[in-house]
Structure formats: C-alpha cells, structure tokens
Amino acid sequence: MYDPDPILESIDERYTKRKFAELDDIAEDANGRKPRLPQCVLIGERKTGTTALLHFLMRHPQIKAAQKEVHFFDRHANYREGLRWYVDRMPPTNSTEVTFEKSPRYFRSPWVPQRMHEIIPNIKLMLSVRDPIKRAVSDFHFSMEANWESGFDKTLHSTFDGYVFQNGVIDKDFPPIARSIYALSLRNWLKYFDRDQFFIFDGDSFVTENPAIQLQKIEQFIGLDSYFTMDMFFHSKTRGFWCLRDPGCIFFGGKPHTELEARTQRKIEKFFHPYNQQFYKMVGHDFGWS
Ligand SMILES: Nc1ncnc2c1ncn2[C@@H]1O[C@H](COP(=O)(O)OS(=O)(=O)O)[C@@H](OP(=O)(O)O)[C@H]1O
C-alpha cells in the first residue's frame, strides 16, 4: 500500500539520528511556557464529531491546541520542513498543560504511524469513530459540497448510491467508503503503538448523550484535572446537538443527508460487517453498528 519515497526515507533517517536537536534552542518564557511536541493527537477520522470534540476540549484550562490542522506527518512537504517547523505551530505550554493537535487525515495515511512513533513514541492518541455508514454518507455530502476529492467526478452522479458500486459491488476504494473501514487503518497503527495509547471516541454517543460523559473519560485518559461537568452543556432542540452553555453551539454539523436506497443499505451493511467485527476485536468494544 505504501510505496516508500527514497528522498523521504532519507529524511526519516535524519529524524532518527537528529531527532530533537532542532528543538534544543527553544527557550521558555517567564511563565515557563514554550512550544513543544504534542502530548496528545486527535488522528481522525473526519466527519465523526472531531470539530465538536476539539471545541469542547479546548475549554479545559490545561488543553492548549494548535489553531489549525497542522498536517505535519501526512503531508510530505510539511514533513520535509523538519521538527522545528512542526513545533513552531504549537501553542506555548508549561509543564502542567497539554499540547494538543488535531489532523484527521493522519489516521488513514499509511506512513504516519511509523513517522509519529519515531518522534513521539509515548504519544496519547485519540481516534474518533462513528457508525461507518453514517460517516461515509456524511463524508460523501461534505466532499460533494467542497469538491475536495481528486478523481471524484461530481458530474457523473448526484447521489451516494450512484458512486458506491463498481459493477454491482461496493467500491472499497471510493474515499468515503475507504475512510470508514476503520480496522484496516488501525491495523497499521497497532504495529507501532500499544492499544492502551488510544482513546476511542464514540462520535455517535456525543450526539445522543451529554458530552461531559466522554469528556470526563478523556480527562482521565490524558491525565488532566477534573473540569467538565454535565451542567456545562445543554441540548439544543433547534440544532439537534449538545452545546456549551458558554459560549454556545458551534455553527455547523447536522447537514441533511439523503436516505440510502434499501438495496444499497443492505449491501453496504453486509460489506462493513466483517470490518466492524475486526475493529471491535482490536479495540475491545462492540459499538453495535448495523
Ligand atoms: N455538538 C455538536 N455540534 C455539531 N456537530 C456535532 C456535534 N456533535 C457531533 N457532531 C457531528 O459532527 C459531525 C461533523 O464531524 P467533524 O467535525 O469530524 O467533521 S469534519 O471532518 O471536521 O468536517 C456532524 O456530522 P453531520 O451531521 O453528518 O454533518 C455532526 O453530526
């Protein structure tokens, strides 16, 4: 799957040899803060509630997150820039705070786990998932709107059902489908990281139950002081989502999705079933997806 690029391989070697040397001259400010390598990374997957999760997590006084998705490990051009480039994109933190980054493309980029392991082997990883069919449909609508997928010709069809089959079988390489096959991507990560380095975030539960329930588990996983309480959140009937009382709801999410045709629904459930079973086994939890 991953065809190594000789130039990048030699950069990888440089990292193993020089690793942290580029970071030696970063000085702390008067409050003991400086930009650092992240201690916790949200690696994906997209359309699983990652924006809401980050939005809520950033309320925690000890969490300091990079402002934008950094894409250091997945984008070759960024990785070539070196560790100093990466750390310069992190907010300054002191030793009681946690440097956090979210780049949802990390999860499915085959070269990311090895690179990340060489640089931050003790990293805490957050993997956000959601019912794979709902995620794929959400991804499809998002991609159609944003026109982001290369090789995804928007003029061919207008519906998910139109794209998802190749000669009558589910197209495993169709990006919205491929990104929902969590077991295949996770297998690559588990070659480098232990299962207990992952927090598996359930994006569906974030919609159905008070977000404080999962946020409190995340506090324990990262080792943060207790901060989140149930009364910080309310359920907005108009938006259909949980929102923070302060500063309120986030401005997106919940775009209307078309219903799948019954035939597609049946075939797609059958398609995902074995992958879902593998994923449950890998993470030690049955999400009960259809
Ligand atoms: N509290 C709250 N507010 C708003 N949206 C919420 C919330 N909790 C979960 N969600 C779900 O998040 C889905 C979008 O996921 P992501 O943020 O990962 O999408 S993205 O990859 O960053 O584009 C989005 O998916 P869609 O409903 O398919 O658009 C929402 O269902």
PDB file of C-alpha atoms and ligand atoms in Angstrom:
ATOM      1  CA  MET A   1       0.000   0.000   0.000  1.00  0.00           C
ATOM      2  CA  TYR A   2       2.782   2.480   0.936  1.00  0.00           C
ATOM      3  CA  ASP A   3       5.399   2.885  -1.731  1.00  0.00           C
ATOM      4  CA  PRO A   4       8.411   4.422   0.056  1.00  0.00           C
ATOM      5  CA  ASP A   5       9.858   7.584  -1.459  1.00  0.00           C
ATOM      6  CA  PRO A   6      13.714   7.412  -1.306  1.00  0.00           C
ATOM      7  CA  ILE A   7      14.054  11.135  -0.550  1.00  0.00           C
ATOM      8  CA  LEU A   8      11.583  10.918   2.297  1.00  0.00           C
ATOM      9  CA  GLU A   9      13.166   7.723   3.591  1.00  0.00           C
ATOM     10  CA  SER A  10      16.460   9.573   3.989  1.00  0.00           C
ATOM     11  CA  ILE A  11      14.619  12.352   5.818  1.00  0.00           C
ATOM     12  CA  ASP A  12      13.185   9.689   8.120  1.00  0.00           C
ATOM     13  CA  GLU A  13      16.732   8.554   8.809  1.00  0.00           C
ATOM     14  CA  ARG A  14      17.783  12.110   9.583  1.00  0.00           C
ATOM     15  CA  TYR A  15      14.959  12.309  12.109  1.00  0.00           C
ATOM     16  CA  THR A  16      16.036   9.134  13.885  1.00  0.00           C
ATOM     17  CA  LYS A  17      19.605  10.407  14.142  1.00  0.00           C
ATOM     18  CA  ARG A  18      18.992  14.045  14.987  1.00  0.00           C
ATOM     19  CA  LYS A  19      15.512  13.775  16.402  1.00  0.00           C
ATOM     20  CA  PHE A  20      15.252  16.533  18.962  1.00  0.00           C
ATOM     21  CA  ALA A  21      18.414  18.560  18.186  1.00  0.00           C
ATOM     22  CA  GLU A  22      16.380  21.123  16.224  1.00  0.00           C
ATOM     23  CA  LEU A  23      14.347  21.841  19.357  1.00  0.00           C
ATOM     24  CA  ASP A  24      17.216  22.471  21.783  1.00  0.00           C
ATOM     25  CA  ASP A  25      17.283  26.237  21.435  1.00  0.00           C
ATOM     26  CA  ILE A  26      13.572  26.883  22.054  1.00  0.00           C
ATOM     27  CA  ALA A  27      13.513  28.977  25.218  1.00  0.00           C
ATOM     28  CA  GLU A  28      10.763  29.091  27.874  1.00  0.00           C
ATOM     29  CA  ASP A  29       9.060  32.429  28.542  1.00  0.00           C
ATOM     30  CA  ALA A  30       8.790  33.985  32.025  1.00  0.00           C
ATOM     31  CA  ASN A  31       5.837  31.663  32.826  1.00  0.00           C
ATOM     32  CA  GLY A  32       7.732  28.523  31.903  1.00  0.00           C
ATOM     33  CA  ARG A  33       5.885  28.207  28.583  1.00  0.00           C
ATOM     34  CA  LYS A  34       7.332  27.214  25.227  1.00  0.00           C
ATOM     35  CA  PRO A  35       6.081  25.476  22.099  1.00  0.00           C
ATOM     36  CA  ARG A  36       6.526  21.694  22.490  1.00  0.00           C
ATOM     37  CA  LEU A  37       5.829  18.492  20.641  1.00  0.00           C
ATOM     38  CA  PRO A  38       2.219  17.436  21.242  1.00  0.00           C
ATOM     39  CA  GLN A  39       1.427  15.013  24.055  1.00  0.00           C
ATOM     40  CA  CYS A  40      -1.961  14.138  22.594  1.00  0.00           C
ATOM     41  CA  VAL A  41      -3.071  13.970  18.942  1.00  0.00           C
ATOM     42  CA  LEU A  42      -6.556  13.532  17.514  1.00  0.00           C
ATOM     43  CA  ILE A  43      -5.740  11.431  14.426  1.00  0.00           C
ATOM     44  CA  GLY A  44      -9.201  11.193  12.829  1.00  0.00           C
ATOM     45  CA  GLU A  45     -11.452  10.118  11.279  1.00  0.00           C
ATOM     46  CA  ARG A  46     -13.180  13.040   9.618  1.00  0.00           C
ATOM     47  CA  LYS A  47     -16.990  13.530   9.911  1.00  0.00           C
ATOM     48  CA  THR A  48     -17.098  11.794  13.273  1.00  0.00           C
ATOM     49  CA  GLY A  49     -17.580  14.839  15.500  1.00  0.00           C
ATOM     50  CA  THR A  50     -13.923  15.916  15.676  1.00  0.00           C
ATOM     51  CA  THR A  51     -14.746  19.635  15.470  1.00  0.00           C
ATOM     52  CA  ALA A  52     -17.208  19.499  18.368  1.00  0.00           C
ATOM     53  CA  LEU A  53     -14.795  17.359  20.356  1.00  0.00           C
ATOM     54  CA  LEU A  54     -11.939  19.820  19.910  1.00  0.00           C
ATOM     55  CA  HIS A  55     -14.227  22.791  20.548  1.00  0.00           C
ATOM     56  CA  PHE A  56     -15.310  21.297  23.886  1.00  0.00           C
ATOM     57  CA  LEU A  57     -11.875  20.026  24.873  1.00  0.00           C
ATOM     58  CA  MET A  58     -10.333  23.454  24.352  1.00  0.00           C
ATOM     59  CA  ARG A  59     -12.465  24.762  27.216  1.00  0.00           C
ATOM     60  CA  HIS A  60     -10.331  22.690  29.568  1.00  0.00           C
ATOM     61  CA  PRO A  61      -7.786  25.033  31.175  1.00  0.00           C
ATOM     62  CA  GLN A  62      -4.929  22.557  30.689  1.00  0.00           C
ATOM     63  CA  ILE A  63      -5.540  21.839  26.992  1.00  0.00           C
ATOM     64  CA  LYS A  64      -3.683  24.052  24.530  1.00  0.00           C
ATOM     65  CA  ALA A  65      -4.366  23.103  20.929  1.00  0.00           C
ATOM     66  CA  ALA A  66      -2.771  24.131  17.651  1.00  0.00           C
ATOM     67  CA  GLN A  67      -5.039  26.670  15.968  1.00  0.00           C
ATOM     68  CA  LYS A  68      -5.260  24.824  12.651  1.00  0.00           C
ATOM     69  CA  GLU A  69      -4.846  21.258  11.455  1.00  0.00           C
ATOM     70  CA  VAL A  70      -1.054  21.021  11.151  1.00  0.00           C
ATOM     71  CA  HIS A  71      -0.766  18.012   8.793  1.00  0.00           C
ATOM     72  CA  PHE A  72       2.878  17.519   9.668  1.00  0.00           C
ATOM     73  CA  PHE A  73       3.077  13.729   9.458  1.00  0.00           C
ATOM     74  CA  ASP A  74       0.768  13.180   6.474  1.00  0.00           C
ATOM     75  CA  ARG A  75       1.834  15.897   4.052  1.00  0.00           C
ATOM     76  CA  HIS A  76       5.292  15.188   2.651  1.00  0.00           C
ATOM     77  CA  ALA A  77       6.036  18.878   2.039  1.00  0.00           C
ATOM     78  CA  ASN A  78       5.367  19.713   5.695  1.00  0.00           C
ATOM     79  CA  TYR A  79       7.304  16.714   6.976  1.00  0.00           C
ATOM     80  CA  ARG A  80      10.318  17.804   4.901  1.00  0.00           C
ATOM     81  CA  GLU A  81      10.313  21.102   6.812  1.00  0.00           C
ATOM     82  CA  GLY A  82      11.514  19.305   9.947  1.00  0.00           C
ATOM     83  CA  LEU A  83      10.635  19.139  13.619  1.00  0.00           C
ATOM     84  CA  ARG A  84      11.231  22.798  14.338  1.00  0.00           C
ATOM     85  CA  TRP A  85       8.595  23.718  11.745  1.00  0.00           C
ATOM     86  CA  TYR A  86       6.176  21.370  13.488  1.00  0.00           C
ATOM     87  CA  VAL A  87       6.791  22.630  16.992  1.00  0.00           C
ATOM     88  CA  ASP A  88       6.610  26.272  15.854  1.00  0.00           C
ATOM     89  CA  ARG A  89       2.939  25.605  15.035  1.00  0.00           C
ATOM     90  CA  MET A  90       2.149  24.550  18.580  1.00  0.00           C
ATOM     91  CA  PRO A  91       0.895  26.930  21.277  1.00  0.00           C
ATOM     92  CA  PRO A  92       3.318  27.589  24.152  1.00  0.00           C
ATOM     93  CA  THR A  93       2.641  25.346  27.151  1.00  0.00           C
ATOM     94  CA  ASN A  94       4.119  24.850  30.599  1.00  0.00           C
ATOM     95  CA  SER A  95       4.727  21.502  32.263  1.00  0.00           C
ATOM     96  CA  THR A  96       1.188  21.302  33.731  1.00  0.00           C
ATOM     97  CA  GLU A  97      -0.520  21.913  30.366  1.00  0.00           C
ATOM     98  CA  VAL A  98      -1.042  19.566  27.439  1.00  0.00           C
ATOM     99  CA  THR A  99      -0.082  20.377  23.851  1.00  0.00           C
ATOM    100  CA  PHE A 100      -2.792  19.051  21.560  1.00  0.00           C
ATOM    101  CA  GLU A 101      -3.109  18.665  17.830  1.00  0.00           C
ATOM    102  CA  LYS A 102      -5.939  17.504  15.557  1.00  0.00           C
ATOM    103  CA  SER A 103      -5.234  16.335  11.988  1.00  0.00           C
ATOM    104  CA  PRO A 104      -7.948  13.849  10.939  1.00  0.00           C
ATOM    105  CA  ARG A 105      -6.017  12.722   7.859  1.00  0.00           C
ATOM    106  CA  TYR A 106      -3.348  11.089   9.998  1.00  0.00           C
ATOM    107  CA  PHE A 107      -5.475   8.029  10.642  1.00  0.00           C
ATOM    108  CA  ARG A 108      -5.603   6.768   7.069  1.00  0.00           C
ATOM    109  CA  SER A 109      -2.179   7.919   5.823  1.00  0.00           C
ATOM    110  CA  PRO A 110      -0.064   4.732   5.770  1.00  0.00           C
ATOM    111  CA  TRP A 111       3.259   6.433   6.517  1.00  0.00           C
ATOM    112  CA  VAL A 112       2.053   8.413   9.547  1.00  0.00           C
ATOM    113  CA  PRO A 113       2.218   5.803  12.374  1.00  0.00           C
ATOM    114  CA  GLN A 114       5.875   4.968  11.761  1.00  0.00           C
ATOM    115  CA  ARG A 115       6.899   8.625  11.495  1.00  0.00           C
ATOM    116  CA  MET A 116       4.964   9.580  14.597  1.00  0.00           C
ATOM    117  CA  HIS A 117       6.367   6.667  16.555  1.00  0.00           C
ATOM    118  CA  GLU A 118       9.932   7.722  15.741  1.00  0.00           C
ATOM    119  CA  ILE A 119       9.319  11.207  17.054  1.00  0.00           C
ATOM    120  CA  ILE A 120       6.745  10.872  19.852  1.00  0.00           C
ATOM    121  CA  PRO A 121       6.554   7.165  20.810  1.00  0.00           C
ATOM    122  CA  ASN A 122       4.704   7.856  24.075  1.00  0.00           C
ATOM    123  CA  ILE A 123       2.001   9.963  22.439  1.00  0.00           C
ATOM    124  CA  LYS A 124      -1.597   9.621  23.586  1.00  0.00           C
ATOM    125  CA  LEU A 125      -3.763   9.058  20.540  1.00  0.00           C
ATOM    126  CA  MET A 126      -7.415   9.896  20.169  1.00  0.00           C
ATOM    127  CA  LEU A 127      -9.307   8.068  17.455  1.00  0.00           C
ATOM    128  CA  SER A 128     -12.786   9.321  16.752  1.00  0.00           C
ATOM    129  CA  VAL A 129     -15.230   6.954  15.046  1.00  0.00           C
ATOM    130  CA  ARG A 130     -18.914   6.850  14.218  1.00  0.00           C
ATOM    131  CA  ASP A 131     -21.273   4.357  12.581  1.00  0.00           C
ATOM    132  CA  PRO A 132     -19.276   3.739   9.364  1.00  0.00           C
ATOM    133  CA  ILE A 133     -22.304   4.034   7.073  1.00  0.00           C
ATOM    134  CA  LYS A 134     -23.459   7.336   8.570  1.00  0.00           C
ATOM    135  CA  ARG A 135     -19.874   8.582   8.445  1.00  0.00           C
ATOM    136  CA  ALA A 136     -19.474   7.576   4.783  1.00  0.00           C
ATOM    137  CA  VAL A 137     -22.704   9.335   3.785  1.00  0.00           C
ATOM    138  CA  SER A 138     -21.727  12.451   5.719  1.00  0.00           C
ATOM    139  CA  ASP A 139     -18.279  12.374   4.113  1.00  0.00           C
ATOM    140  CA  PHE A 140     -19.856  11.998   0.675  1.00  0.00           C
ATOM    141  CA  HIS A 141     -22.088  15.052   1.112  1.00  0.00           C
ATOM    142  CA  PHE A 142     -19.214  17.062   2.507  1.00  0.00           C
ATOM    143  CA  SER A 143     -16.921  16.056  -0.387  1.00  0.00           C
ATOM    144  CA  MET A 144     -19.587  16.836  -2.971  1.00  0.00           C
ATOM    145  CA  GLU A 145     -20.072  20.277  -1.497  1.00  0.00           C
ATOM    146  CA  ALA A 146     -16.424  21.065  -1.038  1.00  0.00           C
ATOM    147  CA  ASN A 147     -15.314  19.354  -4.271  1.00  0.00           C
ATOM    148  CA  TRP A 148     -12.240  18.111  -2.445  1.00  0.00           C
ATOM    149  CA  GLU A 149     -11.758  14.627  -3.808  1.00  0.00           C
ATOM    150  CA  SER A 150      -9.327  14.291  -6.672  1.00  0.00           C
ATOM    151  CA  GLY A 151     -10.594  11.672  -9.103  1.00  0.00           C
ATOM    152  CA  PHE A 152     -14.132  12.147  -7.797  1.00  0.00           C
ATOM    153  CA  ASP A 153     -16.074  13.408 -10.787  1.00  0.00           C
ATOM    154  CA  LYS A 154     -19.056  15.323  -9.462  1.00  0.00           C
ATOM    155  CA  THR A 155     -20.723  15.398 -12.857  1.00  0.00           C
ATOM    156  CA  LEU A 156     -21.116  11.590 -13.053  1.00  0.00           C
ATOM    157  CA  HIS A 157     -23.799  11.087 -10.414  1.00  0.00           C
ATOM    158  CA  SER A 158     -25.592  13.153  -7.835  1.00  0.00           C
ATOM    159  CA  THR A 159     -26.209  10.521  -5.159  1.00  0.00           C
ATOM    160  CA  PHE A 160     -24.157   8.320  -2.879  1.00  0.00           C
ATOM    161  CA  ASP A 161     -25.905   5.264  -4.340  1.00  0.00           C
ATOM    162  CA  GLY A 162     -24.625   6.291  -7.760  1.00  0.00           C
ATOM    163  CA  TYR A 163     -20.960   6.271  -6.735  1.00  0.00           C
ATOM    164  CA  VAL A 164     -20.744   3.461  -4.260  1.00  0.00           C
ATOM    165  CA  PHE A 165     -20.988   0.486  -6.651  1.00  0.00           C
ATOM    166  CA  GLN A 166     -18.428  -0.722  -9.220  1.00  0.00           C
ATOM    167  CA  ASN A 167     -20.033  -3.377 -11.409  1.00  0.00           C
ATOM    168  CA  GLY A 168     -22.612  -4.075  -8.721  1.00  0.00           C
ATOM    169  CA  VAL A 169     -20.159  -4.460  -5.802  1.00  0.00           C
ATOM    170  CA  ILE A 170     -19.284  -1.867  -3.173  1.00  0.00           C
ATOM    171  CA  ASP A 171     -16.247   0.110  -4.294  1.00  0.00           C
ATOM    172  CA  LYS A 172     -13.823  -0.306  -1.393  1.00  0.00           C
ATOM    173  CA  ASP A 173     -11.568   2.429  -2.764  1.00  0.00           C
ATOM    174  CA  PHE A 174     -14.272   5.073  -3.028  1.00  0.00           C
ATOM    175  CA  PRO A 175     -12.834   7.525  -0.449  1.00  0.00           C
ATOM    176  CA  PRO A 176     -15.974   7.950   1.708  1.00  0.00           C
ATOM    177  CA  ILE A 177     -16.137   4.120   1.974  1.00  0.00           C
ATOM    178  CA  ALA A 178     -12.384   3.601   2.421  1.00  0.00           C
ATOM    179  CA  ARG A 179     -12.260   6.076   5.299  1.00  0.00           C
ATOM    180  CA  SER A 180     -14.973   4.121   7.130  1.00  0.00           C
ATOM    181  CA  ILE A 181     -13.025   0.835   7.088  1.00  0.00           C
ATOM    182  CA  TYR A 182     -11.507   1.594  10.477  1.00  0.00           C
ATOM    183  CA  ALA A 183      -9.974  -1.873  11.021  1.00  0.00           C
ATOM    184  CA  LEU A 184      -7.643  -1.578   8.026  1.00  0.00           C
ATOM    185  CA  SER A 185      -6.181   1.754   9.136  1.00  0.00           C
ATOM    186  CA  LEU A 186      -5.996   0.833  12.805  1.00  0.00           C
ATOM    187  CA  ARG A 187      -4.064  -2.346  12.000  1.00  0.00           C
ATOM    188  CA  ASN A 188      -1.223  -0.182  10.734  1.00  0.00           C
ATOM    189  CA  TRP A 189      -1.221   1.970  13.886  1.00  0.00           C
ATOM    190  CA  LEU A 190      -1.171  -1.060  16.175  1.00  0.00           C
ATOM    191  CA  LYS A 191       2.134  -2.142  14.617  1.00  0.00           C
ATOM    192  CA  TYR A 192       3.724   0.860  16.295  1.00  0.00           C
ATOM    193  CA  PHE A 193       1.571   1.825  19.282  1.00  0.00           C
ATOM    194  CA  ASP A 194       0.021  -0.149  22.142  1.00  0.00           C
ATOM    195  CA  ARG A 195      -3.747  -0.372  22.391  1.00  0.00           C
ATOM    196  CA  ASP A 196      -3.663   1.494  25.718  1.00  0.00           C
ATOM    197  CA  GLN A 197      -2.187   4.550  23.985  1.00  0.00           C
ATOM    198  CA  PHE A 198      -5.536   5.050  22.218  1.00  0.00           C
ATOM    199  CA  PHE A 199      -8.743   6.612  23.421  1.00  0.00           C
ATOM    200  CA  ILE A 200     -11.521   5.506  21.100  1.00  0.00           C
ATOM    201  CA  PHE A 201     -14.029   8.313  20.952  1.00  0.00           C
ATOM    202  CA  ASP A 202     -17.612   7.405  20.044  1.00  0.00           C
ATOM    203  CA  GLY A 203     -18.921  10.204  17.812  1.00  0.00           C
ATOM    204  CA  ASP A 204     -22.470   8.771  17.874  1.00  0.00           C
ATOM    205  CA  SER A 205     -22.665   8.939  21.673  1.00  0.00           C
ATOM    206  CA  PHE A 206     -21.586  12.579  21.526  1.00  0.00           C
ATOM    207  CA  VAL A 207     -24.875  13.280  19.749  1.00  0.00           C
ATOM    208  CA  THR A 208     -27.100  11.096  21.929  1.00  0.00           C
ATOM    209  CA  GLU A 209     -25.739  11.733  25.427  1.00  0.00           C
ATOM    210  CA  ASN A 210     -24.332  14.630  27.404  1.00  0.00           C
ATOM    211  CA  PRO A 211     -20.766  15.226  26.066  1.00  0.00           C
ATOM    212  CA  ALA A 212     -19.461  15.557  29.645  1.00  0.00           C
ATOM    213  CA  ILE A 213     -19.674  11.745  29.925  1.00  0.00           C
ATOM    214  CA  GLN A 214     -16.989  11.162  27.307  1.00  0.00           C
ATOM    215  CA  LEU A 215     -15.052  14.313  28.158  1.00  0.00           C
ATOM    216  CA  GLN A 216     -14.607  13.093  31.739  1.00  0.00           C
ATOM    217  CA  LYS A 217     -13.203   9.807  30.424  1.00  0.00           C
ATOM    218  CA  ILE A 218     -10.836  11.777  28.190  1.00  0.00           C
ATOM    219  CA  GLU A 219      -9.663  13.806  31.205  1.00  0.00           C
ATOM    220  CA  GLN A 220      -8.698  10.538  32.881  1.00  0.00           C
ATOM    221  CA  PHE A 221      -7.047   9.179  29.745  1.00  0.00           C
ATOM    222  CA  ILE A 222      -4.873  12.268  29.258  1.00  0.00           C
ATOM    223  CA  GLY A 223      -4.313  12.757  32.984  1.00  0.00           C
ATOM    224  CA  LEU A 224      -5.999  16.167  33.267  1.00  0.00           C
ATOM    225  CA  ASP A 225      -7.566  17.710  36.358  1.00  0.00           C
ATOM    226  CA  SER A 226     -11.362  17.251  36.549  1.00  0.00           C
ATOM    227  CA  TYR A 227     -13.116  20.127  34.838  1.00  0.00           C
ATOM    228  CA  PHE A 228     -16.110  19.023  32.730  1.00  0.00           C
ATOM    229  CA  THR A 229     -19.489  18.701  34.403  1.00  0.00           C
ATOM    230  CA  MET A 230     -22.911  17.802  32.969  1.00  0.00           C
ATOM    231  CA  ASP A 231     -24.356  21.232  33.702  1.00  0.00           C
ATOM    232  CA  MET A 232     -21.879  22.926  31.326  1.00  0.00           C
ATOM    233  CA  PHE A 233     -23.922  21.546  28.402  1.00  0.00           C
ATOM    234  CA  PHE A 234     -27.474  21.822  27.125  1.00  0.00           C
ATOM    235  CA  HIS A 235     -29.236  20.057  24.298  1.00  0.00           C
ATOM    236  CA  SER A 236     -30.402  22.430  21.557  1.00  0.00           C
ATOM    237  CA  LYS A 237     -33.696  21.289  20.038  1.00  0.00           C
ATOM    238  CA  THR A 238     -33.282  23.567  17.017  1.00  0.00           C
ATOM    239  CA  ARG A 239     -29.785  22.304  16.182  1.00  0.00           C
ATOM    240  CA  GLY A 240     -30.273  18.761  17.396  1.00  0.00           C
ATOM    241  CA  PHE A 241     -26.910  18.820  19.165  1.00  0.00           C
ATOM    242  CA  TRP A 242     -25.367  19.328  22.556  1.00  0.00           C
ATOM    243  CA  CYS A 243     -23.896  22.789  23.036  1.00  0.00           C
ATOM    244  CA  LEU A 244     -21.806  24.505  25.678  1.00  0.00           C
ATOM    245  CA  ARG A 245     -23.788  26.991  27.780  1.00  0.00           C
ATOM    246  CA  ASP A 246     -20.808  29.296  27.317  1.00  0.00           C
ATOM    247  CA  PRO A 247     -20.022  30.210  24.501  1.00  0.00           C
ATOM    248  CA  GLY A 248     -22.964  28.352  22.876  1.00  0.00           C
ATOM    249  CA  CYS A 249     -23.390  25.998  19.917  1.00  0.00           C
ATOM    250  CA  ILE A 250     -20.885  25.526  17.161  1.00  0.00           C
ATOM    251  CA  PHE A 251     -22.054  26.804  13.814  1.00  0.00           C
ATOM    252  CA  PHE A 252     -22.144  23.653  11.730  1.00  0.00           C
ATOM    253  CA  GLY A 253     -22.857  19.962  11.837  1.00  0.00           C
ATOM    254  CA  GLY A 254     -26.110  18.189  11.162  1.00  0.00           C
ATOM    255  CA  LYS A 255     -26.364  18.795   7.448  1.00  0.00           C
ATOM    256  CA  PRO A 256     -29.369  16.936   5.976  1.00  0.00           C
ATOM    257  CA  HIS A 257     -28.388  13.621   4.356  1.00  0.00           C
ATOM    258  CA  THR A 258     -30.345  11.758   1.728  1.00  0.00           C
ATOM    259  CA  GLU A 259     -31.649   8.323   2.724  1.00  0.00           C
ATOM    260  CA  LEU A 260     -29.905   5.358   1.098  1.00  0.00           C
ATOM    261  CA  GLU A 261     -31.920   3.143  -1.208  1.00  0.00           C
ATOM    262  CA  ALA A 262     -32.935  -0.072   0.604  1.00  0.00           C
ATOM    263  CA  ARG A 263     -30.764  -2.169  -1.737  1.00  0.00           C
ATOM    264  CA  THR A 264     -27.698  -0.013  -1.031  1.00  0.00           C
ATOM    265  CA  GLN A 265     -28.362  -0.073   2.706  1.00  0.00           C
ATOM    266  CA  ARG A 266     -28.500  -3.903   2.741  1.00  0.00           C
ATOM    267  CA  LYS A 267     -25.382  -4.332   0.613  1.00  0.00           C
ATOM    268  CA  ILE A 268     -23.394  -1.764   2.500  1.00  0.00           C
ATOM    269  CA  GLU A 269     -24.302  -3.272   5.891  1.00  0.00           C
ATOM    270  CA  LYS A 270     -23.103  -6.650   4.647  1.00  0.00           C
ATOM    271  CA  PHE A 271     -19.927  -5.053   3.316  1.00  0.00           C
ATOM    272  CA  PHE A 272     -18.991  -3.320   6.583  1.00  0.00           C
ATOM    273  CA  HIS A 273     -19.984  -6.190   8.882  1.00  0.00           C
ATOM    274  CA  PRO A 274     -16.660  -8.144   8.849  1.00  0.00           C
ATOM    275  CA  TYR A 275     -14.574  -4.972   9.086  1.00  0.00           C
ATOM    276  CA  ASN A 276     -16.647  -3.762  12.029  1.00  0.00           C
ATOM    277  CA  GLN A 277     -16.208  -7.102  13.789  1.00  0.00           C
ATOM    278  CA  GLN A 278     -12.427  -6.856  13.301  1.00  0.00           C
ATOM    279  CA  PHE A 279     -12.449  -3.322  14.661  1.00  0.00           C
ATOM    280  CA  TYR A 280     -14.446  -4.313  17.782  1.00  0.00           C
ATOM    281  CA  LYS A 281     -11.915  -7.072  18.445  1.00  0.00           C
ATOM    282  CA  MET A 282      -8.957  -4.708  18.014  1.00  0.00           C
ATOM    283  CA  VAL A 283     -10.327  -2.074  20.384  1.00  0.00           C
ATOM    284  CA  GLY A 284     -12.107  -4.451  22.781  1.00  0.00           C
ATOM    285  CA  HIS A 285     -15.508  -2.796  22.430  1.00  0.00           C
ATOM    286  CA  ASP A 286     -18.624  -3.618  20.412  1.00  0.00           C
ATOM    287  CA  PHE A 287     -20.152  -0.394  19.056  1.00  0.00           C
ATOM    288  CA  GLY A 288     -23.226  -2.239  17.770  1.00  0.00           C
ATOM    289  CA  TRP A 289     -23.124  -0.632  14.321  1.00  0.00           C
ATOM    290  CA  SER A 290     -25.619  -2.010  11.798  1.00  0.00           C
TER     291      SER A 290
HETATM  292  N1  LIG B   1     -22.298  19.144  19.389  1.00  0.00           N
HETATM  293  C1  LIG B   1     -22.171  19.034  18.070  1.00  0.00           C
HETATM  294  N2  LIG B   1     -22.347  20.096  17.260  1.00  0.00           N
HETATM  295  C2  LIG B   1     -22.232  19.954  15.912  1.00  0.00           C
HETATM  296  N3  LIG B   1     -21.933  18.781  15.269  1.00  0.00           N
HETATM  297  C3  LIG B   1     -21.759  17.703  16.057  1.00  0.00           C
HETATM  298  C4  LIG B   1     -21.862  17.770  17.463  1.00  0.00           C
HETATM  299  N4  LIG B   1     -21.633  16.528  17.954  1.00  0.00           N
HETATM  300  C5  LIG B   1     -21.392  15.733  16.919  1.00  0.00           C
HETATM  301  N5  LIG B   1     -21.483  16.427  15.753  1.00  0.00           N
HETATM  302  C6  LIG B   1     -21.297  15.809  14.440  1.00  0.00           C
HETATM  303  O1  LIG B   1     -20.068  16.214  13.879  1.00  0.00           O
HETATM  304  C7  LIG B   1     -20.140  15.843  12.505  1.00  0.00           C
HETATM  305  C8  LIG B   1     -19.006  16.524  11.748  1.00  0.00           C
HETATM  306  O2  LIG B   1     -17.843  15.833  12.125  1.00  0.00           O
HETATM  307  P1  LIG B   1     -16.406  16.527  12.062  1.00  0.00           P
HETATM  308  O3  LIG B   1     -16.406  17.741  12.894  1.00  0.00           O
HETATM  309  O4  LIG B   1     -15.415  15.471  12.399  1.00  0.00           O
HETATM  310  O5  LIG B   1     -16.315  16.923  10.538  1.00  0.00           O
HETATM  311  S1  LIG B   1     -15.024  17.456   9.774  1.00  0.00           S
HETATM  312  O6  LIG B   1     -14.272  16.280   9.369  1.00  0.00           O
HETATM  313  O7  LIG B   1     -14.266  18.332  10.672  1.00  0.00           O
HETATM  314  O8  LIG B   1     -15.569  18.184   8.601  1.00  0.00           O
HETATM  315  C9  LIG B   1     -21.524  16.247  12.078  1.00  0.00           C
HETATM  316  O9  LIG B   1     -21.917  15.313  11.106  1.00  0.00           O
HETATM  317  P2  LIG B   1     -23.108  15.555  10.081  1.00  0.00           P
HETATM  318  O10 LIG B   1     -24.354  15.569  10.919  1.00  0.00           O
HETATM  319  O11 LIG B   1     -23.052  14.333   9.212  1.00  0.00           O
HETATM  320  O12 LIG B   1     -22.826  16.823   9.351  1.00  0.00           O
HETATM  321  C10 LIG B   1     -22.341  16.126  13.371  1.00  0.00           C
HETATM  322  O13 LIG B   1     -23.229  15.051  13.352  1.00  0.00           O
END
